[in-house]
Each structure stands twice: as C-alpha cells, then as structure tokens.
C-alpha cells in the first residue's frame, strides 16, 4: 500500500466517514475495480467517471506523473506515464456530500520484444540429431505466452507457459530432432505470442529471424537409404 502516499490516511478518513453512527449498510460505497494491463514503462489514459452527475472534487491520487487531458462534470481523462510496477490508481470524488472512490488496478506486463532462434548446427548430415533453441528475453507474465517453433509454416513444437509472476523472466524452448532432407528446403523460425485478451490486454506477436539448416546426404550406405526416401515435394 506504500506507493500511494497519503492514501492510507484518506482511506482511514473514509472508513470513519462511512461508518460513524450509520450502521453497516453505509459501507456500500460503489467500488468496482477496473483492471488495466500496461506495458512496462508505457503510459495509460484513464477515464475516471463519478457515480453521480455533479461530483465535487474529482481527484486522481497518484505519485506517478499525471496529465489532465480533458473532462466534463462527471468525468476526467488523465494520462499517467512511466508505469513500471503493479499498482492501484485511485480516484476520489464527492457525490451528494459523500466521499467515494474508484480504483484502477494496474498490472504491468513485459511483452516479447525479441525472439532469438539458434540452431545447434548450420550444416548436418541426414539423420543427425540437432537442436532448435528459442529464447524470448524478459517477458511477464508467462501465463498467456506461447512459443512456437516452425519449419516453414509447419509447427514443429508448441509450448504454452503458465505462471503469473510479475517480474520479467527469460523463456527458453528447446526441441531436439533429427535432420531430414526437407529441413534444408525451409527456413526455421520461432514465434512468440502473448495473449492477454482474457485479462483485458491485447495480443502481441513477434517472430525471430529465419534460420537455414544445410542438410547433406550421408556418405556411404546411408546415402543410398536417403535416396530411396526421396519423393516429389508438395509444391513440385
Ligand atoms: C489489485 O490486484 C491485486 C493483485 O492481483 C489484488 O490483490 C487486489 O485485491 C486488486 N485490487 C482491486 C481493487 O481489485
Ligand atoms: C469518459 O467516460 C464517460 C462515462 O462513461 C463518457 O461519457 C465520456 O465520453 C468518456 N470520455 C472520453 C474522452 O472517453
Ligand atoms: C499451439 O498453441 C496455440 C496457442 O495455444 C494453439 O492455438 C495452437 O493450436 C497450437 N498448435 C499446436 C500444433 O499445438
Ligand atoms: C529463408 O529466409 C531467407 C532470409 O530471410 C529468405 O531470403 C528466403 O527466401 C527464405 N527461404 C524460404 C524457403 O522461405
């Protein structure tokens, strides 16, 4: 609760105000929490709307840098910048002589900014084990993140993550496979999707640079085997 400076005092004051001599019923202050997902370091425009048509003292309480954009009697639009950690933004106003508040719960997320694909080899013989590795640095929350390894448009491997940790973490997906001739006909790539739509956010999509694998025929007996496996390719 520390980030809100004087808010604790105000909350205490509100508690006093609401409960003094009026019984439990009065505690029905309309406080519908609104959840917002904001990319780390980004800004957010927030529309604070009072529950009555002629509120007094519509005030946004925050230690963050805020700019008032526009407003009318019932609402005010603020831009809050450089949001770097999860927090609650609170707005207070007076309706019919009663102080009320609205809370916006802000969750900072770290979308995938880079998707780094590494193949263990640049050139291998048919049948050789090789490793495809994809790293997505500094992402959070992991929940909602899917990393997909592709050969051309074919999905080789798909991993959906879980975890609600707020701090950014590196994510690594590793897939071992054996080289076949078709591998040299396509690019390998890695895609990261961060789908925060179920939590009120958006869908972020990033793709790695493509990587090629050169696949050489095995010398000797192995080579013969490979030739027997050759078949017309779909597009041919
Ligand atoms: C805001 O989110 C935190 C963490 O998820 C939660 O503990 C808190 O109750 C939420 N506050 C509101 C007003 O929804
Ligand atoms: C802010 O919200 C109020 C109430 O929903 C709405 O009437 C008003 O148009 C909104 N203002 C902006 C700029 O979106
Ligand atoms: C990969 O994951 C995405 C997102 O969860 C899903 O839509 C897709 O069907 C998955 N594909 C495969 C081949 O598992
Ligand atoms: C593979 O990627 C390279 C570099 O982006 C591109 O020039 C090439 O056309 C791609 N090949 C295929 C088969 O998609």
CSV table of N, CA and C in Angstrom, one decimal, residues 36-172:
chain,number,residue,atom,x,y,z
A,36,UNK,N,-6.4,-3.0,-15.5
A,36,UNK,CA,-5.7,-2.5,-16.8
A,36,UNK,C,-4.4,-3.1,-16.9
A,37,UNK,N,-4.1,-3.5,-18.1
A,37,UNK,CA,-2.8,-4.1,-18.4
A,37,UNK,C,-2.0,-3.0,-19.1
A,38,UNK,N,-0.8,-2.7,-18.6
A,38,UNK,CA,0.0,-1.7,-19.2
A,38,UNK,C,1.4,-2.2,-19.5
A,39,UNK,N,1.9,-2.0,-20.7
A,39,UNK,CA,3.3,-2.5,-21.0
A,39,UNK,C,4.3,-1.7,-20.1
A,40,UNK,N,5.3,-2.3,-19.7
A,40,UNK,CA,6.3,-1.7,-18.8
A,40,UNK,C,6.8,-0.4,-19.4
A,41,UNK,N,6.8,0.7,-18.6
A,41,UNK,CA,7.3,1.9,-19.0
A,41,UNK,C,6.4,2.8,-19.9
A,42,UNK,N,5.2,2.2,-20.2
A,42,UNK,CA,4.3,2.9,-21.1
A,42,UNK,C,3.3,3.8,-20.3
A,43,UNK,N,2.5,4.5,-21.0
A,43,UNK,CA,1.5,5.3,-20.4
A,43,UNK,C,0.1,4.8,-20.5
A,44,UNK,N,-0.8,5.3,-19.8
A,44,UNK,CA,-2.1,4.8,-19.8
A,44,UNK,C,-3.1,6.0,-19.7
A,45,UNK,N,-4.1,6.1,-20.6
A,45,UNK,CA,-5.1,7.1,-20.4
A,45,UNK,C,-6.3,6.5,-19.7
A,46,UNK,N,-6.7,7.2,-18.7
A,46,UNK,CA,-7.7,6.6,-17.8
A,46,UNK,C,-8.9,7.6,-17.7
A,47,UNK,N,-10.0,7.1,-17.9
A,47,UNK,CA,-11.2,8.0,-17.8
A,47,UNK,C,-11.9,7.7,-16.4
A,48,UNK,N,-11.8,8.6,-15.5
A,48,UNK,CA,-12.4,8.5,-14.2
A,48,UNK,C,-13.8,9.1,-14.3
A,49,UNK,N,-14.8,8.3,-14.0
A,49,UNK,CA,-16.2,8.7,-14.1
A,49,UNK,C,-16.8,8.6,-12.7
A,50,UNK,N,-17.4,9.7,-12.2
A,50,UNK,CA,-18.0,9.6,-10.9
A,50,UNK,C,-19.4,8.9,-11.1
A,51,UNK,N,-19.9,8.5,-9.9
A,51,UNK,CA,-21.2,7.7,-10.0
A,51,UNK,C,-22.4,8.7,-9.9
A,52,UNK,N,-22.2,10.0,-9.7
A,52,UNK,CA,-23.3,10.9,-9.8
A,52,UNK,C,-23.0,11.9,-10.9
A,53,UNK,N,-24.0,12.7,-11.3
A,53,UNK,CA,-23.8,13.6,-12.4
A,53,UNK,C,-23.1,14.9,-12.0
A,54,UNK,N,-23.1,15.3,-10.8
A,54,UNK,CA,-22.4,16.5,-10.4
A,54,UNK,C,-21.4,16.3,-9.2
A,55,UNK,N,-20.4,15.5,-9.5
A,55,UNK,CA,-19.5,15.3,-8.4
A,55,UNK,C,-18.6,16.5,-8.0
A,56,UNK,N,-18.2,16.6,-6.8
A,56,UNK,CA,-17.3,17.6,-6.4
A,56,UNK,C,-15.9,17.0,-6.2
A,57,UNK,N,-14.9,17.8,-6.5
A,57,UNK,CA,-13.5,17.4,-6.2
A,57,UNK,C,-13.2,16.0,-6.8
A,58,UNK,N,-13.2,15.9,-8.1
A,58,UNK,CA,-12.8,14.6,-8.7
A,58,UNK,C,-11.3,14.7,-8.8
A,59,UNK,N,-10.6,13.8,-8.0
A,59,UNK,CA,-9.2,13.9,-7.8
A,59,UNK,C,-8.5,12.6,-8.1
A,60,UNK,N,-7.5,12.5,-8.9
A,60,UNK,CA,-6.7,11.3,-9.1
A,60,UNK,C,-5.5,11.3,-8.1
A,61,UNK,N,-5.5,10.3,-7.3
A,61,UNK,CA,-4.4,10.2,-6.3
A,61,UNK,C,-3.3,9.3,-6.8
A,62,UNK,N,-2.2,9.9,-7.2
A,62,UNK,CA,-1.1,9.0,-7.6
A,62,UNK,C,0.3,9.8,-7.4
A,63,UNK,N,1.3,9.0,-7.1
A,63,UNK,CA,2.6,9.6,-7.1
A,63,UNK,C,3.2,9.6,-8.4
A,64,UNK,N,2.6,9.0,-9.4
A,64,UNK,CA,3.1,8.9,-10.8
A,64,UNK,C,2.9,10.3,-11.4
A,65,UNK,N,3.6,10.5,-12.5
A,65,UNK,CA,3.4,11.8,-13.2
A,65,UNK,C,2.1,11.7,-14.0
A,66,UNK,N,1.2,12.6,-13.8
A,66,UNK,CA,-0.1,12.6,-14.5
A,66,UNK,C,-0.4,13.9,-15.2
A,67,UNK,N,-1.1,13.8,-16.3
A,67,UNK,CA,-1.5,15.0,-17.0
A,67,UNK,C,-3.0,14.9,-17.2
A,68,UNK,N,-3.7,16.0,-16.9
A,68,UNK,CA,-5.1,16.1,-17.1
A,68,UNK,C,-5.3,16.4,-18.6
A,69,UNK,N,-6.1,15.6,-19.2
A,69,UNK,CA,-6.3,15.8,-20.7
A,69,UNK,C,-7.6,16.6,-21.0
A,70,UNK,N,-8.7,16.1,-20.5
A,70,UNK,CA,-9.9,16.8,-20.7
A,70,UNK,C,-11.0,16.3,-19.7
A,71,UNK,N,-12.1,16.9,-19.7
A,71,UNK,CA,-13.1,16.5,-18.7
A,71,UNK,C,-14.4,17.2,-18.8
A,72,UNK,N,-15.4,16.6,-18.3
A,72,UNK,CA,-16.7,17.3,-18.1
A,72,UNK,C,-17.1,17.1,-16.7
A,73,UNK,N,-18.3,17.5,-16.4
A,73,UNK,CA,-18.8,17.5,-15.0
A,73,UNK,C,-18.6,16.1,-14.3
A,74,UNK,N,-18.9,15.1,-15.1
A,74,UNK,CA,-19.0,13.7,-14.4
A,74,UNK,C,-17.7,12.9,-14.6
A,75,UNK,N,-16.8,13.4,-15.5
A,75,UNK,CA,-15.6,12.6,-15.8
A,75,UNK,C,-14.4,13.4,-16.1
A,76,UNK,N,-13.2,12.8,-15.8
A,76,UNK,CA,-12.0,13.5,-16.2
A,76,UNK,C,-11.1,12.4,-16.8
A,77,UNK,N,-10.4,12.9,-17.8
A,77,UNK,CA,-9.5,12.0,-18.5
A,77,UNK,C,-8.0,12.4,-18.1
A,78,UNK,N,-7.3,11.4,-17.6
A,78,UNK,CA,-5.9,11.6,-17.2
A,78,UNK,C,-5.0,10.7,-18.0
A,79,UNK,N,-3.8,11.2,-18.3
A,79,UNK,CA,-2.7,10.4,-18.8
A,79,UNK,C,-1.7,10.2,-17.7
A,80,UNK,N,-1.4,8.9,-17.5
A,80,UNK,CA,-0.4,8.6,-16.4
A,80,UNK,C,0.7,7.9,-17.1
A,81,UNK,N,2.0,8.5,-16.9
A,81,UNK,CA,3.1,8.0,-17.7
A,81,UNK,C,4.1,7.2,-16.8
A,82,UNK,N,5.0,6.5,-17.5
A,82,UNK,CA,6.1,5.7,-16.9
A,82,UNK,C,5.6,4.8,-15.9
A,83,UNK,N,4.6,4.0,-16.2
A,83,UNK,CA,4.1,3.0,-15.3
A,83,UNK,C,5.1,1.8,-15.3
A,84,UNK,N,5.7,1.5,-14.2
A,84,UNK,CA,6.8,0.5,-14.2
A,84,UNK,C,6.5,-0.6,-13.2
A,85,UNK,N,5.5,-0.5,-12.4
A,85,UNK,CA,5.2,-1.6,-11.5
A,85,UNK,C,3.7,-1.7,-11.2
A,86,UNK,N,3.2,-2.8,-10.7
A,86,UNK,CA,1.8,-3.0,-10.5
A,86,UNK,C,1.4,-2.1,-9.4
A,87,UNK,N,0.2,-1.5,-9.5
A,87,UNK,CA,-0.2,-0.6,-8.5
A,87,UNK,C,-1.7,-0.4,-8.7
A,88,UNK,N,-2.3,0.3,-7.7
A,88,UNK,CA,-3.7,0.7,-7.8
A,88,UNK,C,-3.7,2.2,-8.0
A,89,UNK,N,-4.5,2.7,-8.9
A,89,UNK,CA,-4.7,4.1,-9.1
A,89,UNK,C,-6.0,4.4,-8.5
A,90,UNK,N,-6.1,5.4,-7.7
A,90,UNK,CA,-7.4,5.7,-7.0
A,90,UNK,C,-7.8,7.1,-7.3
A,91,UNK,N,-9.1,7.2,-7.5
A,91,UNK,CA,-9.7,8.5,-7.8
A,91,UNK,C,-10.8,8.7,-6.8
A,92,UNK,N,-10.8,9.9,-6.2
A,92,UNK,CA,-11.9,10.1,-5.3
A,92,UNK,C,-12.7,11.3,-5.7
A,93,UNK,N,-13.9,11.3,-5.3
A,93,UNK,CA,-14.9,12.4,-5.6
A,93,UNK,C,-16.0,12.4,-4.6
A,94,UNK,N,-16.7,13.5,-4.5
A,94,UNK,CA,-17.8,13.7,-3.6
A,94,UNK,C,-19.1,13.7,-4.3
A,95,UNK,N,-19.9,12.7,-4.0
A,95,UNK,CA,-21.3,12.7,-4.5
A,95,UNK,C,-22.3,12.8,-3.4
A,96,UNK,N,-23.1,13.8,-3.5
A,96,UNK,CA,-24.2,14.0,-2.5
A,96,UNK,C,-23.6,14.1,-1.1
A,97,UNK,N,-22.5,14.8,-1.0
A,97,UNK,CA,-21.8,15.0,0.3
A,97,UNK,C,-21.0,13.8,0.8
A,98,UNK,N,-21.0,12.8,0.1
A,98,UNK,CA,-20.3,11.5,0.5
A,98,UNK,C,-19.1,11.3,-0.4
A,99,UNK,N,-18.0,11.0,0.3
A,99,UNK,CA,-16.8,10.8,-0.5
A,99,UNK,C,-16.8,9.4,-1.0
A,100,UNK,N,-16.5,9.2,-2.3
A,100,UNK,CA,-16.4,7.9,-2.9
A,100,UNK,C,-15.1,7.7,-3.6
A,101,UNK,N,-14.8,6.5,-4.1
A,101,UNK,CA,-13.6,6.3,-4.8
A,101,UNK,C,-13.8,5.3,-5.9
A,102,UNK,N,-12.9,5.3,-6.9
A,102,UNK,CA,-12.8,4.3,-7.9
A,102,UNK,C,-11.4,3.9,-7.9
A,103,UNK,N,-11.2,2.6,-8.1
A,103,UNK,CA,-9.8,2.0,-8.1
A,103,UNK,C,-9.5,1.4,-9.5
A,104,UNK,N,-8.4,1.7,-10.0
A,104,UNK,CA,-8.0,1.0,-11.2
A,104,UNK,C,-6.7,0.2,-10.8
A,105,UNK,N,-6.9,-1.1,-11.0
A,105,UNK,CA,-5.8,-2.0,-10.7
A,105,UNK,C,-4.9,-2.1,-11.9
A,106,UNK,N,-3.7,-1.6,-11.8
A,106,UNK,CA,-2.8,-1.7,-13.0
A,106,UNK,C,-1.8,-2.8,-12.9
A,107,UNK,N,-1.8,-3.6,-13.9
A,107,UNK,CA,-0.8,-4.7,-13.9
A,107,UNK,C,0.2,-4.4,-15.1
A,108,UNK,N,1.4,-4.4,-14.7
A,108,UNK,CA,2.4,-4.1,-15.7
A,108,UNK,C,2.8,-5.4,-16.4
A,109,UNK,N,2.9,-5.5,-17.7
A,109,UNK,CA,3.4,-6.7,-18.3
A,109,UNK,C,4.6,-6.3,-19.2
A,110,UNK,N,5.3,-7.4,-19.5
A,110,UNK,CA,6.5,-7.2,-20.3
A,110,UNK,C,6.3,-8.1,-21.6
A,111,UNK,N,5.9,-7.4,-22.7
A,111,UNK,CA,5.7,-8.2,-23.9
A,111,UNK,C,7.0,-8.7,-24.5
A,112,UNK,N,6.9,-9.7,-25.4
A,112,UNK,CA,8.1,-10.2,-26.0
A,112,UNK,C,8.6,-9.1,-27.0
A,113,UNK,N,9.9,-8.7,-26.8
A,113,UNK,CA,10.5,-7.6,-27.7
A,113,UNK,C,11.4,-8.3,-28.7
A,114,UNK,N,12.0,-9.4,-28.2
A,114,UNK,CA,12.9,-10.1,-29.1
A,114,UNK,C,12.6,-11.6,-29.1
A,115,UNK,N,12.8,-12.2,-30.2
A,115,UNK,CA,12.7,-13.7,-30.3
A,115,UNK,C,14.0,-14.2,-30.9
A,116,UNK,N,14.8,-14.9,-30.2
A,116,UNK,CA,16.1,-15.3,-30.7
A,116,UNK,C,16.2,-16.8,-31.0
A,117,UNK,N,16.3,-17.1,-32.2
A,117,UNK,CA,16.4,-18.5,-32.6
A,117,UNK,C,17.8,-19.0,-32.9
A,118,UNK,N,18.2,-20.1,-32.3
A,118,UNK,CA,19.5,-20.7,-32.6
A,118,UNK,C,19.4,-22.1,-33.0
A,119,UNK,N,20.1,-22.5,-34.1
A,119,UNK,CA,20.2,-23.9,-34.4
A,119,UNK,C,21.5,-24.4,-34.0
A,120,UNK,N,21.6,-25.6,-33.4
A,120,UNK,CA,22.9,-26.1,-32.9
A,120,UNK,C,23.9,-26.3,-34.1
A,121,UNK,N,23.4,-26.4,-35.3
A,121,UNK,CA,24.3,-26.6,-36.4
A,121,UNK,C,23.9,-25.7,-37.6
A,122,UNK,N,24.8,-25.4,-38.5
A,122,UNK,CA,24.4,-24.8,-39.7
A,122,UNK,C,24.3,-25.8,-40.8
A,123,UNK,N,25.0,-26.9,-40.6
A,123,UNK,CA,25.1,-27.9,-41.6
A,123,UNK,C,25.3,-29.3,-41.0
A,124,UNK,N,24.4,-30.2,-41.3
A,124,UNK,CA,24.4,-31.5,-40.7
A,124,UNK,C,24.1,-32.6,-41.8
A,125,UNK,N,24.5,-33.8,-41.5
A,125,UNK,CA,24.2,-35.0,-42.4
A,125,UNK,C,22.8,-35.5,-42.0
A,126,UNK,N,22.1,-36.0,-43.0
A,126,UNK,CA,20.8,-36.6,-42.8
A,126,UNK,C,20.8,-37.5,-41.6
A,127,UNK,N,19.8,-37.5,-40.8
A,127,UNK,CA,19.7,-38.4,-39.7
A,127,UNK,C,20.5,-37.9,-38.4
A,128,UNK,N,21.2,-36.8,-38.5
A,128,UNK,CA,21.9,-36.3,-37.4
A,128,UNK,C,21.0,-35.6,-36.4
A,129,UNK,N,21.2,-35.8,-35.1
A,129,UNK,CA,20.4,-35.1,-34.1
A,129,UNK,C,20.9,-33.6,-34.1
A,130,UNK,N,19.9,-32.7,-34.1
A,130,UNK,CA,20.3,-31.3,-33.9
A,130,UNK,C,19.2,-30.7,-33.0
A,131,UNK,N,19.5,-29.5,-32.6
A,131,UNK,CA,18.7,-28.8,-31.6
A,131,UNK,C,18.3,-27.4,-32.0
A,132,UNK,N,17.0,-27.2,-31.9
A,132,UNK,CA,16.5,-25.9,-32.2
A,132,UNK,C,16.2,-25.2,-30.8
A,133,UNK,N,16.7,-24.0,-30.7
A,133,UNK,CA,16.5,-23.4,-29.4
A,133,UNK,C,16.0,-22.0,-29.6
A,134,UNK,N,15.0,-21.6,-28.8
A,134,UNK,CA,14.4,-20.3,-29.0
A,134,UNK,C,14.3,-19.6,-27.6
A,135,UNK,N,14.9,-18.4,-27.6
A,135,UNK,CA,14.9,-17.7,-26.3
A,135,UNK,C,14.1,-16.4,-26.5
A,136,UNK,N,13.3,-16.1,-25.5
A,136,UNK,CA,12.5,-14.9,-25.5
A,136,UNK,C,12.9,-14.2,-24.2
A,137,UNK,N,13.7,-13.1,-24.3
A,137,UNK,CA,14.1,-12.5,-23.1
A,137,UNK,C,13.1,-11.6,-22.4
A,138,UNK,N,13.1,-11.5,-21.1
A,138,UNK,CA,12.4,-10.6,-20.3
A,138,UNK,C,10.9,-10.4,-20.6
A,139,UNK,N,10.2,-11.5,-20.3
A,139,UNK,CA,8.7,-11.4,-20.5
A,139,UNK,C,8.0,-11.7,-19.2
A,140,UNK,N,6.9,-11.2,-19.1
A,140,UNK,CA,6.0,-11.4,-17.9
A,140,UNK,C,4.6,-10.9,-18.2
A,141,UNK,N,3.5,-11.5,-17.8
A,141,UNK,CA,3.5,-12.8,-17.1
A,141,UNK,C,3.7,-13.9,-18.1
A,142,UNK,N,4.1,-15.1,-17.7
A,142,UNK,CA,4.3,-16.2,-18.6
A,142,UNK,C,3.0,-16.7,-19.0
A,143,UNK,N,2.0,-16.7,-18.1
A,143,UNK,CA,0.7,-17.1,-18.5
A,143,UNK,C,0.2,-16.3,-19.7
A,144,UNK,N,-0.3,-17.0,-20.7
A,144,UNK,CA,-0.7,-16.3,-21.9
A,144,UNK,C,0.4,-16.3,-23.0
A,145,UNK,N,1.6,-16.8,-22.6
A,145,UNK,CA,2.7,-16.8,-23.6
A,145,UNK,C,2.7,-18.2,-24.3
A,146,UNK,N,2.8,-18.2,-25.6
A,146,UNK,CA,3.0,-19.4,-26.4
A,146,UNK,C,4.2,-19.2,-27.3
A,147,UNK,N,5.1,-20.1,-27.3
A,147,UNK,CA,6.3,-20.1,-28.2
A,147,UNK,C,6.2,-21.3,-29.1
A,148,UNK,N,6.3,-20.9,-30.4
A,148,UNK,CA,6.1,-22.0,-31.4
A,148,UNK,C,7.3,-22.0,-32.3
A,149,UNK,N,7.8,-23.2,-32.5
A,149,UNK,CA,8.9,-23.4,-33.4
A,149,UNK,C,8.4,-23.9,-34.8
A,150,UNK,N,8.8,-23.3,-35.8
A,150,UNK,CA,8.3,-23.6,-37.1
A,150,UNK,C,9.4,-24.0,-38.1
A,151,UNK,N,9.0,-24.9,-39.0
A,151,UNK,CA,9.8,-25.2,-40.2
A,151,UNK,C,8.9,-24.8,-41.4
A,152,UNK,N,9.3,-23.7,-42.0
A,152,UNK,CA,8.4,-23.1,-43.0
A,152,UNK,C,7.1,-22.7,-42.2
A,153,UNK,N,6.0,-23.3,-42.7
A,153,UNK,CA,4.7,-22.9,-41.9
A,153,UNK,C,4.3,-24.1,-41.0
A,154,UNK,N,5.1,-25.1,-41.0
A,154,UNK,CA,4.7,-26.3,-40.2
A,154,UNK,C,5.2,-26.1,-38.8
A,155,UNK,N,4.2,-26.4,-37.9
A,155,UNK,CA,4.6,-26.3,-36.4
A,155,UNK,C,5.3,-27.5,-36.0
A,156,UNK,N,6.5,-27.3,-35.5
A,156,UNK,CA,7.3,-28.5,-35.0
A,156,UNK,C,7.1,-28.7,-33.5
A,157,UNK,N,6.9,-27.6,-32.9
A,157,UNK,CA,6.8,-27.6,-31.4
A,157,UNK,C,6.1,-26.4,-30.9
A,158,UNK,N,5.3,-26.6,-29.9
A,158,UNK,CA,4.4,-25.5,-29.4
A,158,UNK,C,4.5,-25.6,-27.9
A,159,UNK,N,4.8,-24.5,-27.2
A,159,UNK,CA,4.8,-24.6,-25.8
A,159,UNK,C,4.0,-23.4,-25.2
A,160,UNK,N,3.0,-23.7,-24.4
A,160,UNK,CA,2.3,-22.7,-23.7
A,160,UNK,C,2.7,-22.6,-22.3
A,161,UNK,N,2.9,-21.4,-21.8
A,161,UNK,CA,3.5,-21.3,-20.5
A,161,UNK,C,2.4,-21.0,-19.4
A,162,UNK,N,2.8,-21.2,-18.2
A,162,UNK,CA,1.9,-20.9,-17.1
A,162,UNK,C,2.8,-20.1,-16.1
A,163,UNK,N,2.1,-19.4,-15.3
A,163,UNK,CA,2.9,-18.6,-14.3
A,163,UNK,C,2.4,-17.2,-14.3
A,164,UNK,N,2.2,-16.6,-13.1
A,164,UNK,CA,1.7,-15.3,-13.0
A,164,UNK,C,2.7,-14.3,-12.4
A,165,UNK,N,4.0,-14.8,-12.3
A,165,UNK,CA,5.0,-13.9,-11.7
A,165,UNK,C,5.0,-12.6,-12.5
A,166,UNK,N,5.2,-11.5,-11.7
A,166,UNK,CA,5.2,-10.1,-12.3
A,166,UNK,C,6.5,-9.7,-12.9
A,167,UNK,N,7.6,-10.3,-12.4
A,167,UNK,CA,8.9,-9.9,-12.8
A,167,UNK,C,9.3,-10.5,-14.1
A,168,UNK,N,10.0,-9.8,-15.0
A,168,UNK,CA,10.3,-10.3,-16.3
A,168,UNK,C,11.3,-11.5,-16.2
A,169,UNK,N,11.1,-12.5,-17.0
A,169,UNK,CA,12.0,-13.7,-17.0
A,169,UNK,C,12.3,-14.0,-18.4
A,170,UNK,N,13.4,-14.7,-18.6
A,170,UNK,CA,13.8,-15.2,-20.0
A,170,UNK,C,13.1,-16.6,-20.1
A,171,UNK,N,12.6,-16.8,-21.3
A,171,UNK,CA,11.9,-18.1,-21.6
A,171,UNK,C,12.7,-18.8,-22.6
A,172,UNK,N,12.9,-20.1,-22.5
A,172,UNK,CA,13.7,-20.8,-23.4
A,172,UNK,C,12.9,-22.1,-23.8
